[in-house]
mmCIF file of C-alpha atoms and ligand atoms in Angstrom:
data_model
loop_
_atom_site.group_PDB
_atom_site.id
_atom_site.type_symbol
_atom_site.label_atom_id
_atom_site.label_comp_id
_atom_site.label_asym_id
_atom_site.label_seq_id
_atom_site.Cartn_x
_atom_site.Cartn_y
_atom_site.Cartn_z
ATOM 1 C CA MET A 1 158.299 -39.161 61.923
ATOM 2 C CA ILE A 2 159.899 -41.251 64.770
ATOM 3 C CA ASP A 3 160.497 -44.862 63.747
ATOM 4 C CA PHE A 4 158.585 -46.725 66.869
ATOM 5 C CA LYS A 5 158.649 -49.818 65.394
ATOM 6 C CA ARG A 6 162.475 -49.937 64.986
ATOM 7 C CA MET A 7 162.975 -48.773 68.388
ATOM 8 C CA ALA A 8 160.705 -51.288 70.087
ATOM 9 C CA GLN A 9 162.341 -53.801 67.665
ATOM 10 C CA GLU A 10 165.672 -52.817 69.261
ATOM 11 C CA GLU A 11 164.547 -53.468 72.470
ATOM 12 C CA ALA A 12 163.065 -56.727 71.960
ATOM 13 C CA GLN A 13 165.905 -58.925 73.123
ATOM 14 C CA ALA A 14 166.078 -56.976 76.356
ATOM 15 C CA THR A 15 162.157 -56.833 76.628
ATOM 16 C CA ILE A 16 162.577 -61.038 76.425
ATOM 17 C CA ASP A 17 165.196 -61.193 79.031
ATOM 18 C CA ILE A 18 163.437 -58.999 81.474
ATOM 19 C CA ARG A 19 160.416 -61.326 81.177
ATOM 20 C CA ARG A 20 162.359 -64.291 81.636
ATOM 21 C CA ALA A 21 164.198 -62.894 84.747
ATOM 22 C CA LEU A 22 160.844 -61.932 86.326
ATOM 23 C CA HIS A 23 159.368 -65.174 85.274
ATOM 24 C CA ARG A 24 162.054 -67.173 87.246
ATOM 25 C CA ILE A 25 160.852 -65.115 90.604
ATOM 26 C CA PRO A 26 157.244 -65.205 90.675
ATOM 27 C CA GLU A 27 155.785 -64.234 93.710
ATOM 28 C CA THR A 28 152.059 -63.872 95.009
ATOM 29 C CA ALA A 29 149.773 -60.591 95.962
ATOM 30 C CA PHE A 30 151.615 -58.414 98.357
ATOM 31 C CA CYS A 31 154.778 -60.392 98.637
ATOM 32 C CA GLU A 32 156.352 -59.250 95.440
ATOM 33 C CA GLU A 33 159.365 -58.170 97.245
ATOM 34 C CA LYS A 34 161.988 -59.385 94.832
ATOM 35 C CA THR A 35 159.823 -58.604 91.706
ATOM 36 C CA SER A 36 159.452 -54.894 93.180
ATOM 37 C CA ALA A 37 163.460 -54.570 93.812
ATOM 38 C CA PHE A 38 164.034 -56.090 90.038
ATOM 39 C CA VAL A 39 161.501 -53.274 88.853
ATOM 40 C CA SER A 40 163.063 -50.543 90.658
ATOM 41 C CA ASP A 41 166.516 -51.240 90.293
ATOM 42 C CA ARG A 42 165.809 -51.325 86.437
ATOM 43 C CA LEU A 43 163.658 -47.994 86.416
ATOM 44 C CA GLY A 44 166.743 -46.294 88.511
ATOM 45 C CA THR A 45 169.306 -47.510 86.049
ATOM 46 C CA LEU A 46 167.098 -45.781 83.538
ATOM 47 C CA GLY A 47 167.386 -42.514 85.598
ATOM 48 C CA LEU A 48 163.704 -42.263 86.473
ATOM 49 C CA LYS A 49 162.503 -41.014 90.003
ATOM 50 C CA VAL A 50 161.537 -44.106 91.629
ATOM 51 C CA GLU A 51 159.144 -44.681 94.902
ATOM 52 C CA THR A 52 158.783 -47.967 96.305
ATOM 53 C CA GLY A 53 156.752 -49.479 99.158
ATOM 54 C CA ILE A 54 153.653 -48.230 98.206
ATOM 55 C CA ALA A 55 150.749 -50.427 98.959
ATOM 56 C CA LYS A 56 153.487 -52.937 100.382
ATOM 57 C CA THR A 57 155.287 -53.672 97.089
ATOM 58 C CA GLY A 58 154.118 -51.212 94.665
ATOM 59 C CA VAL A 59 156.445 -48.923 92.366
ATOM 60 C CA VAL A 60 155.922 -45.885 90.837
ATOM 61 C CA ALA A 61 158.446 -44.090 88.719
ATOM 62 C CA LEU A 62 158.055 -40.746 86.579
ATOM 63 C CA LEU A 63 159.677 -39.802 83.433
ATOM 64 C CA GLU A 64 159.462 -36.270 82.215
ATOM 65 C CA SER A 65 160.006 -35.184 78.781
ATOM 66 C CA GLU A 66 161.714 -31.901 78.029
ATOM 67 C CA LYS A 67 158.485 -30.391 77.231
ATOM 68 C CA GLN A 68 155.724 -29.529 79.373
ATOM 69 C CA GLY A 69 152.714 -31.442 79.317
ATOM 70 C CA LYS A 70 149.793 -33.834 80.672
ATOM 71 C CA THR A 71 150.759 -36.980 82.264
ATOM 72 C CA LEU A 72 149.957 -40.586 81.127
ATOM 73 C CA MET A 73 149.894 -43.707 83.302
ATOM 74 C CA ILE A 74 151.348 -46.715 82.061
ATOM 75 C CA ARG A 75 150.192 -49.758 84.484
ATOM 76 C CA ALA A 76 151.679 -52.909 84.810
ATOM 77 C CA ASP A 77 150.710 -55.715 87.438
ATOM 78 C CA MET A 78 153.124 -57.530 89.326
ATOM 79 C CA ASP A 79 151.837 -60.694 91.186
ATOM 80 C CA ALA A 80 151.769 -64.220 89.997
ATOM 81 C CA LEU A 81 149.480 -67.369 91.170
ATOM 82 C CA PRO A 82 149.905 -69.855 93.663
ATOM 83 C CA MET A 83 150.430 -72.830 91.308
ATOM 84 C CA GLU A 84 153.156 -75.213 90.524
ATOM 85 C CA GLU A 85 154.776 -74.498 87.145
ATOM 86 C CA LYS A 86 155.123 -77.610 84.665
ATOM 87 C CA THR A 87 156.562 -75.972 81.469
ATOM 88 C CA GLY A 88 159.967 -77.231 81.819
ATOM 89 C CA LEU A 89 161.319 -74.346 80.294
ATOM 90 C CA PRO A 90 164.840 -73.252 80.879
ATOM 91 C CA PHE A 91 163.719 -70.164 82.892
ATOM 92 C CA ALA A 92 160.837 -71.533 84.741
ATOM 93 C CA SER A 93 160.304 -70.643 88.239
ATOM 94 C CA THR A 94 162.708 -70.917 91.004
ATOM 95 C CA HIS A 95 159.532 -70.697 93.600
ATOM 96 C CA GLU A 96 158.173 -73.749 94.617
ATOM 97 C CA GLY A 97 154.140 -73.547 93.992
ATOM 98 C CA VAL A 98 154.285 -70.082 92.453
ATOM 99 C CA MET A 99 154.412 -69.341 88.602
ATOM 100 C CA HIS A 100 153.626 -66.325 86.330
ATOM 101 C CA ALA A 101 150.750 -67.956 84.643
ATOM 102 C CA CYS A 102 148.859 -64.784 84.024
ATOM 103 C CA GLY A 103 151.555 -62.985 81.886
ATOM 104 C CA HIS A 104 152.163 -60.351 84.587
ATOM 105 C CA ASP A 105 156.031 -60.856 83.972
ATOM 106 C CA ALA A 106 155.434 -59.938 80.231
ATOM 107 C CA HIS A 107 153.791 -56.998 81.350
ATOM 108 C CA MET A 108 156.006 -55.783 83.476
ATOM 109 C CA ALA A 109 158.769 -56.301 80.693
ATOM 110 C CA MET A 110 156.700 -54.361 78.220
ATOM 111 C CA ALA A 111 156.235 -51.164 80.359
ATOM 112 C CA LEU A 112 160.079 -51.274 81.402
ATOM 113 C CA SER A 113 161.048 -51.200 77.993
ATOM 114 C CA ALA A 114 158.777 -48.637 77.167
ATOM 115 C CA ALA A 115 160.420 -46.506 79.814
ATOM 116 C CA SER A 116 163.994 -47.265 78.664
ATOM 117 C CA VAL A 117 162.861 -45.961 74.791
ATOM 118 C CA LEU A 118 160.946 -43.107 76.034
ATOM 119 C CA GLY A 119 163.762 -41.843 78.206
ATOM 120 C CA LYS A 120 166.082 -42.178 75.073
ATOM 121 C CA ILE A 121 163.673 -39.578 73.123
ATOM 122 C CA LYS A 122 162.688 -37.197 75.635
ATOM 123 C CA GLY A 123 163.062 -34.641 73.499
ATOM 124 C CA GLU A 124 160.646 -36.068 70.952
ATOM 125 C CA TRP A 125 157.316 -36.107 72.930
ATOM 126 C CA LYS A 126 155.531 -33.701 75.666
ATOM 127 C CA GLY A 127 154.595 -34.169 79.124
ATOM 128 C CA ASN A 128 155.244 -37.019 81.505
ATOM 129 C CA VAL A 129 154.618 -40.961 81.464
ATOM 130 C CA LYS A 130 154.216 -42.482 85.066
ATOM 131 C CA PHE A 131 154.745 -46.205 85.318
ATOM 132 C CA VAL A 132 152.751 -47.738 88.111
ATOM 133 C CA PHE A 133 153.694 -51.285 89.027
ATOM 134 C CA GLN A 134 150.984 -52.770 91.653
ATOM 135 C CA PRO A 135 150.542 -55.754 93.595
ATOM 136 C CA ALA A 136 147.975 -58.574 93.874
ATOM 137 C CA GLU A 137 145.996 -58.073 90.810
ATOM 138 C CA GLU A 138 144.939 -61.577 91.243
ATOM 139 C CA GLY A 139 143.323 -60.554 94.292
ATOM 140 C CA PRO A 140 142.779 -58.943 96.912
ATOM 141 C CA GLY A 141 143.803 -55.896 94.657
ATOM 142 C CA GLY A 142 146.612 -53.756 94.770
ATOM 143 C CA ALA A 143 145.076 -50.434 92.469
ATOM 144 C CA LYS A 144 142.915 -49.467 95.146
ATOM 145 C CA PRO A 145 145.327 -49.063 98.055
ATOM 146 C CA MET A 146 147.813 -47.390 95.449
ATOM 147 C CA ILE A 147 145.190 -44.782 94.609
ATOM 148 C CA GLU A 148 144.540 -44.295 98.331
ATOM 149 C CA ALA A 149 148.507 -43.586 98.479
ATOM 150 C CA GLY A 150 148.169 -40.899 95.862
ATOM 151 C CA VAL A 151 149.735 -42.186 92.804
ATOM 152 C CA LEU A 152 147.366 -40.706 90.787
ATOM 153 C CA GLU A 153 148.494 -37.019 91.824
ATOM 154 C CA ASN A 154 151.698 -35.496 91.839
ATOM 155 C CA PRO A 155 151.554 -34.744 88.939
ATOM 156 C CA LYS A 156 148.037 -35.505 88.094
ATOM 157 C CA VAL A 157 147.478 -38.440 85.838
ATOM 158 C CA ASP A 158 145.311 -37.452 82.875
ATOM 159 C CA PHE A 159 145.007 -40.939 81.222
ATOM 160 C CA VAL A 160 145.716 -44.478 82.013
ATOM 161 C CA THR A 161 146.631 -47.371 79.463
ATOM 162 C CA GLY A 162 147.399 -51.165 80.423
ATOM 163 C CA CYS A 163 147.469 -54.244 78.566
ATOM 164 C CA HIS A 164 146.859 -57.990 79.145
ATOM 165 C CA LEU A 165 147.814 -60.883 77.141
ATOM 166 C CA HIS A 166 145.060 -62.313 75.559
ATOM 167 C CA ASP A 167 143.781 -65.760 73.991
ATOM 168 C CA SER A 168 142.906 -64.256 70.457
ATOM 169 C CA ALA A 169 145.523 -64.776 67.497
ATOM 170 C CA GLU A 170 149.116 -64.402 67.606
ATOM 171 C CA GLY A 171 150.041 -60.544 66.854
ATOM 172 C CA THR A 172 146.475 -59.220 67.110
ATOM 173 C CA ILE A 173 145.654 -56.348 68.935
ATOM 174 C CA GLY A 174 142.112 -56.072 71.012
ATOM 175 C CA VAL A 175 140.658 -52.639 71.017
ATOM 176 C CA LYS A 176 136.937 -52.087 72.682
ATOM 177 C CA PRO A 177 135.454 -49.010 73.781
ATOM 178 C CA GLY A 178 133.359 -49.424 76.960
ATOM 179 C CA CYS A 179 132.879 -52.242 79.142
ATOM 180 C CA VAL A 180 135.587 -54.931 78.432
ATOM 181 C CA LEU A 181 135.692 -56.814 81.838
ATOM 182 C CA ALA A 182 133.046 -57.497 84.365
ATOM 183 C CA ALA A 183 132.391 -56.243 88.107
ATOM 184 C CA ASN A 184 133.671 -59.563 90.041
ATOM 185 C CA ASP A 185 132.992 -60.128 93.784
ATOM 186 C CA ARG A 186 133.298 -62.953 96.158
ATOM 187 C CA PHE A 187 130.816 -64.384 99.032
ATOM 188 C CA ASP A 188 131.233 -66.975 101.731
ATOM 189 C CA LEU A 189 128.076 -68.302 103.589
ATOM 190 C CA LYS A 190 128.284 -70.767 106.619
ATOM 191 C CA ILE A 191 124.590 -72.341 107.003
ATOM 192 C CA ILE A 192 124.112 -73.690 110.424
ATOM 193 C CA GLY A 193 122.168 -76.522 111.254
ATOM 194 C CA LYS A 194 121.650 -79.166 113.504
ATOM 195 C CA GLY A 195 123.695 -82.431 113.390
ATOM 196 C CA GLY A 196 122.470 -85.814 114.101
ATOM 197 C CA HIS A 197 121.960 -89.557 112.923
ATOM 198 C CA GLY A 198 121.226 -89.995 109.528
ATOM 199 C CA ALA A 199 118.613 -92.117 110.146
ATOM 200 C CA MET A 200 116.483 -89.714 111.899
ATOM 201 C CA PRO A 201 116.342 -86.199 109.958
ATOM 202 C CA HIS A 202 113.218 -84.976 111.550
ATOM 203 C CA LEU A 203 115.366 -84.613 114.733
ATOM 204 C CA CYS A 204 118.024 -82.485 112.858
ATOM 205 C CA VAL A 205 117.958 -79.394 110.678
ATOM 206 C CA ASP A 206 120.186 -80.665 107.508
ATOM 207 C CA PRO A 207 122.427 -77.963 106.224
ATOM 208 C CA ILE A 208 123.210 -80.101 103.172
ATOM 209 C CA ASP A 209 119.606 -79.873 102.388
ATOM 210 C CA VAL A 210 119.836 -76.180 103.361
ATOM 211 C CA GLY A 211 122.687 -75.387 101.159
ATOM 212 C CA VAL A 212 120.945 -77.301 98.030
ATOM 213 C CA GLN A 213 117.822 -74.788 98.597
ATOM 214 C CA VAL A 214 119.945 -71.858 98.722
ATOM 215 C CA ILE A 215 121.940 -72.560 95.778
ATOM 216 C CA ASN A 216 118.545 -73.339 93.808
ATOM 217 C CA ALA A 217 117.035 -70.125 95.022
ATOM 218 C CA LEU A 218 120.250 -67.861 94.036
ATOM 219 C CA GLN A 219 120.325 -69.079 90.707
ATOM 220 C CA ARG A 220 116.864 -68.180 90.304
ATOM 221 C CA VAL A 221 118.060 -64.383 90.786
ATOM 222 C CA VAL A 222 119.973 -65.057 87.523
ATOM 223 C CA GLY A 223 116.878 -66.401 85.416
ATOM 224 C CA ARG A 224 114.268 -64.455 86.941
ATOM 225 C CA GLN A 225 115.293 -61.075 88.649
ATOM 226 C CA ILE A 226 117.974 -59.623 86.166
ATOM 227 C CA ASN A 227 117.089 -57.954 82.926
ATOM 228 C CA PRO A 228 117.867 -60.615 80.521
ATOM 229 C CA LEU A 229 119.525 -57.956 78.399
ATOM 230 C CA SER A 230 122.262 -57.625 81.356
ATOM 231 C CA PRO A 231 124.528 -60.693 81.605
ATOM 232 C CA VAL A 232 125.525 -61.820 84.826
ATOM 233 C CA VAL A 233 127.088 -64.678 86.419
ATOM 234 C CA LEU A 234 126.601 -66.096 90.025
ATOM 235 C CA THR A 235 128.740 -69.412 90.708
ATOM 236 C CA ILE A 236 128.937 -71.564 93.746
ATOM 237 C CA GLY A 237 132.602 -72.832 93.478
ATOM 238 C CA ARG A 238 132.823 -74.251 96.768
ATOM 239 C CA PHE A 239 130.593 -76.603 98.982
ATOM 240 C CA HIS A 240 131.952 -78.304 101.850
ATOM 241 C CA ALA A 241 129.933 -80.395 104.590
ATOM 242 C CA GLY A 242 130.039 -83.795 106.399
ATOM 243 C CA THR A 243 132.087 -86.466 107.543
ATOM 244 C CA ALA A 244 130.439 -89.615 107.016
ATOM 245 C CA PHE A 245 127.531 -91.290 105.115
ATOM 246 C CA ASN A 246 125.514 -91.556 108.046
ATOM 247 C CA ILE A 247 125.809 -88.290 109.854
ATOM 248 C CA ILE A 248 123.968 -85.465 109.114
ATOM 249 C CA PRO A 249 126.360 -82.284 109.703
ATOM 250 C CA GLY A 250 126.098 -79.525 111.987
ATOM 251 C CA GLU A 251 127.406 -76.871 109.330
ATOM 252 C CA ALA A 252 128.009 -76.422 105.704
ATOM 253 C CA GLU A 253 130.169 -73.971 103.731
ATOM 254 C CA LEU A 254 129.424 -72.361 100.445
ATOM 255 C CA SER A 255 131.942 -69.888 98.436
ATOM 256 C CA GLY A 256 130.772 -68.138 95.141
ATOM 257 C CA THR A 257 131.410 -65.151 92.971
ATOM 258 C CA THR A 258 129.047 -62.797 91.001
ATOM 259 C CA ARG A 259 130.054 -61.134 87.973
ATOM 260 C CA THR A 260 128.144 -58.142 85.961
ATOM 261 C CA PHE A 261 128.827 -55.572 83.713
ATOM 262 C CA ASP A 262 126.151 -52.925 85.204
ATOM 263 C CA ARG A 263 126.937 -50.894 87.972
ATOM 264 C CA VAL A 264 123.645 -50.728 89.267
ATOM 265 C CA ILE A 265 123.281 -54.664 89.534
ATOM 266 C CA TRP A 266 126.893 -54.786 90.925
ATOM 267 C CA ASP A 267 125.445 -52.334 93.717
ATOM 268 C CA SER A 268 122.564 -54.439 94.405
ATOM 269 C CA TRP A 269 124.130 -58.435 94.712
ATOM 270 C CA GLN A 270 124.823 -58.014 98.514
ATOM 271 C CA ALA A 271 121.321 -56.981 99.611
ATOM 272 C CA ARG A 272 119.668 -59.593 96.945
ATOM 273 C CA LEU A 273 121.931 -62.485 98.087
ATOM 274 C CA GLU A 274 121.481 -62.004 101.410
ATOM 275 C CA ARG A 275 117.477 -61.572 101.351
ATOM 276 C CA ILE A 276 117.288 -65.074 99.785
ATOM 277 C CA ILE A 277 119.682 -66.799 101.954
ATOM 278 C CA LYS A 278 118.112 -65.357 104.876
ATOM 279 C CA GLY A 279 114.433 -66.324 103.602
ATOM 280 C CA VAL A 280 115.453 -70.007 102.718
ATOM 281 C CA CYS A 281 117.746 -70.574 106.075
ATOM 282 C CA GLU A 282 114.596 -69.161 108.187
ATOM 283 C CA SER A 283 112.148 -71.031 106.227
ATOM 284 C CA MET A 284 114.046 -74.202 107.159
ATOM 285 C CA GLY A 285 115.142 -73.762 110.782
ATOM 286 C CA ALA A 286 118.757 -72.620 110.043
ATOM 287 C CA TRP A 287 120.968 -70.106 110.923
ATOM 288 C CA TYR A 288 123.601 -68.690 108.645
ATOM 289 C CA GLU A 289 126.605 -66.227 108.524
ATOM 290 C CA PHE A 290 127.004 -64.508 105.342
ATOM 291 C CA LYS A 291 130.101 -62.335 104.186
ATOM 292 C CA PHE A 292 130.197 -60.459 100.972
ATOM 293 C CA LEU A 293 133.563 -59.039 99.780
ATOM 294 C CA ARG A 294 133.175 -56.716 97.047
ATOM 295 C CA GLY A 295 136.014 -57.012 94.392
ATOM 296 C CA TYR A 296 136.825 -54.935 91.430
ATOM 297 C CA PRO A 297 134.316 -52.535 89.613
ATOM 298 C CA PRO A 298 133.633 -53.165 85.714
ATOM 299 C CA THR A 299 136.581 -52.283 83.464
ATOM 300 C CA VAL A 300 135.390 -49.478 81.263
ATOM 301 C CA ASN A 301 137.357 -48.114 78.461
ATOM 302 C CA ASP A 302 136.748 -44.442 77.751
ATOM 303 C CA GLU A 303 134.883 -44.148 74.381
ATOM 304 C CA SER A 304 136.629 -40.901 73.023
ATOM 305 C CA LEU A 305 140.138 -42.599 73.174
ATOM 306 C CA VAL A 306 138.999 -45.495 71.100
ATOM 307 C CA GLU A 307 140.196 -44.090 67.486
ATOM 308 C CA VAL A 308 143.429 -43.141 68.756
ATOM 309 C CA VAL A 309 144.197 -46.606 70.641
ATOM 310 C CA ARG A 310 142.707 -48.084 67.279
ATOM 311 C CA ARG A 311 145.028 -45.842 65.051
ATOM 312 C CA CYS A 312 148.126 -47.089 67.268
ATOM 313 C CA ALA A 313 146.975 -50.580 67.085
ATOM 314 C CA SER A 314 147.047 -50.307 63.034
ATOM 315 C CA GLU A 315 150.482 -48.957 63.192
ATOM 316 C CA VAL A 316 151.667 -51.502 65.364
ATOM 317 C CA VAL A 317 150.144 -55.019 63.466
ATOM 318 C CA GLY A 318 148.131 -53.311 60.527
ATOM 319 C CA GLN A 319 144.398 -52.696 60.431
ATOM 320 C CA GLU A 320 143.533 -56.442 59.672
ATOM 321 C CA ASN A 321 144.944 -57.351 63.007
ATOM 322 C CA VAL A 322 143.181 -54.880 65.209
ATOM 323 C CA PHE A 323 140.234 -56.563 66.409
ATOM 324 C CA GLU A 324 136.955 -55.797 68.706
ATOM 325 C CA PRO A 325 137.075 -58.352 71.530
ATOM 326 C CA GLU A 326 133.901 -59.526 72.835
ATOM 327 C CA PRO A 327 133.786 -58.438 76.885
ATOM 328 C CA ILE A 328 134.466 -61.364 79.154
ATOM 329 C CA MET A 329 133.300 -61.914 82.574
ATOM 330 C CA ALA A 330 136.620 -61.851 84.244
ATOM 331 C CA GLY A 331 137.951 -58.809 85.956
ATOM 332 C CA ASP A 332 140.893 -56.844 86.243
ATOM 333 C CA ASP A 333 141.441 -54.109 89.011
ATOM 334 C CA ILE A 334 142.895 -51.479 86.399
ATOM 335 C CA SER A 335 139.304 -50.802 86.713
ATOM 336 C CA PHE A 336 139.834 -48.717 89.792
ATOM 337 C CA PHE A 337 142.256 -46.580 87.873
ATOM 338 C CA LEU A 338 139.730 -46.096 84.855
ATOM 339 C CA GLU A 339 136.939 -45.402 87.241
ATOM 340 C CA LYS A 340 139.031 -42.136 87.984
ATOM 341 C CA VAL A 341 140.702 -41.309 85.089
ATOM 342 C CA PRO A 342 140.062 -41.818 81.186
ATOM 343 C CA GLY A 343 141.824 -44.465 79.801
ATOM 344 C CA PHE A 344 142.239 -47.609 77.607
ATOM 345 C CA PHE A 345 143.032 -51.326 78.709
ATOM 346 C CA PHE A 346 143.966 -53.280 75.602
ATOM 347 C CA PHE A 347 144.672 -56.755 74.734
ATOM 348 C CA LEU A 348 147.779 -58.561 72.803
ATOM 349 C CA GLY A 349 146.931 -61.564 71.203
ATOM 350 C CA MET A 350 149.331 -64.478 71.855
ATOM 351 C CA GLY A 351 147.543 -67.340 69.988
ATOM 352 C CA ARG A 352 146.179 -70.142 72.051
ATOM 353 C CA GLU A 353 145.260 -72.758 69.131
ATOM 354 C CA ASN A 354 147.806 -75.576 70.185
ATOM 355 C CA SER A 355 148.994 -74.257 73.799
ATOM 356 C CA ALA A 356 147.856 -73.820 77.290
ATOM 357 C CA PRO A 357 145.930 -70.829 78.445
ATOM 358 C CA LEU A 358 146.149 -68.482 81.018
ATOM 359 C CA HIS A 359 146.246 -69.930 84.437
ATOM 360 C CA ASN A 360 147.499 -73.088 83.339
ATOM 361 C CA SER A 361 150.658 -74.981 84.876
ATOM 362 C CA LYS A 362 152.274 -75.363 81.358
ATOM 363 C CA PHE A 363 151.197 -71.635 80.135
ATOM 364 C CA ASP A 364 153.992 -69.967 78.031
ATOM 365 C CA PHE A 365 153.627 -67.872 74.679
ATOM 366 C CA ASN A 366 155.545 -66.711 71.944
ATOM 367 C CA GLU A 367 157.679 -63.786 73.295
ATOM 368 C CA GLU A 368 158.033 -62.199 69.969
ATOM 369 C CA ILE A 369 154.730 -60.486 70.796
ATOM 370 C CA LEU A 370 156.305 -58.344 73.315
ATOM 371 C CA SER A 371 157.767 -55.619 71.036
ATOM 372 C CA LYS A 372 154.289 -55.073 69.700
ATOM 373 C CA GLY A 373 152.912 -54.166 73.248
ATOM 374 C CA VAL A 374 156.265 -51.957 73.713
ATOM 375 C CA GLU A 375 155.063 -50.304 70.514
ATOM 376 C CA MET A 376 151.842 -49.674 71.297
ATOM 377 C CA TYR A 377 152.878 -47.897 74.427
ATOM 378 C CA LEU A 378 155.467 -45.588 72.732
ATOM 379 C CA ARG A 379 152.834 -44.754 70.119
ATOM 380 C CA LEU A 380 149.982 -43.852 72.903
ATOM 381 C CA ALA A 381 152.460 -41.939 74.740
ATOM 382 C CA TYR A 382 153.253 -40.022 71.722
ATOM 383 C CA GLU A 383 149.918 -39.638 70.482
ATOM 384 C CA LEU A 384 148.093 -38.911 73.620
ATOM 385 C CA LEU A 385 150.730 -36.174 75.039
ATOM 386 C CA ARG A 386 151.589 -34.585 71.866
ATOM 387 C CA ASP A 387 148.505 -32.235 71.470
ATOM 388 C CA CYS A 388 148.396 -31.299 75.099
ATOM 389 C CA ALA A 389 149.557 -27.658 76.268
HETATM 390 ZN ZN1 ZN B 401 145.022 -63.832 86.050
HETATM 391 ZN ZN1 ZN B 402 146.301 -61.114 84.786
#
């Protein structure tokens, strides 16, 4: 039996060093130039066939074992967030206003270490592992253009896996079949009224008042039109209008997001929202411009793989530390890969009781958990590929 735990442990310091090196050079969506160079250099050193510049900054590398078999894809996201780091860590961001606050540096480090170990034991497993490093997970999304560039072909990918750091207890692994993350969309609305004196509303069309009515009407979709057994979110995160207390402005701008786990509801958002916006604006004499940007599909794990993923997780952290997470309304564009190929997105618990959450300027975590993520990838590669001809 191969000692995956020892192998992941032996790689632990290297994994931490890689994570820190990447943490110093965070880059936002589709600007991951230094990150891409770092990742492709490392993969090249390990002797993998590397392709770069896929969907602008994406990197793909193929690791072939000594025996023919199927192909598992391990996906890591590369982008950081446009925010100032305030951790004070010695390896803090050297790029002003950009920070790895969502753990994508950790995701890349774990995938690179898995590539290193699997490359050393090529005779012990079957098939291929394709490492896919994608840009722009935080939006607008790098997975879809990478699929369009053909990353799921040559060789054809049979399984997909990936991992995200998670707020659950440190050293736990979250495994859930079915829906784990929601579909997410964005919309922007401009309401065009008629500006004028604050003392003479009857001569104006007040876009602020129209906007308030639109928001109220949109929230009724959630409460009155959607099956209460299908959770949805509709959030207006931005409402800008006006310059002074006594002027009715000419325009108001709103932006928001919709979330659902249900594909049928997901498909219906644009028409539902526009029908209401149109009706309210017309009834109040205003015009509107509505832009709906369809985001990521729901992230759905393959039910038939849950047993093998749970078994691997139990080997890594012990059965008592494997939990089934509640689905959350955040999204991740690994969902595009999981739409095409059966796979599994699992969570690595980092313990948030006393520390800053993901997307916080003080975000950090205990890097000792990284070797657990590496071990998960090793076991998944071995288990998913071993029975394949
Ligand atoms: Zn994030
Ligand atoms: Zn993330």
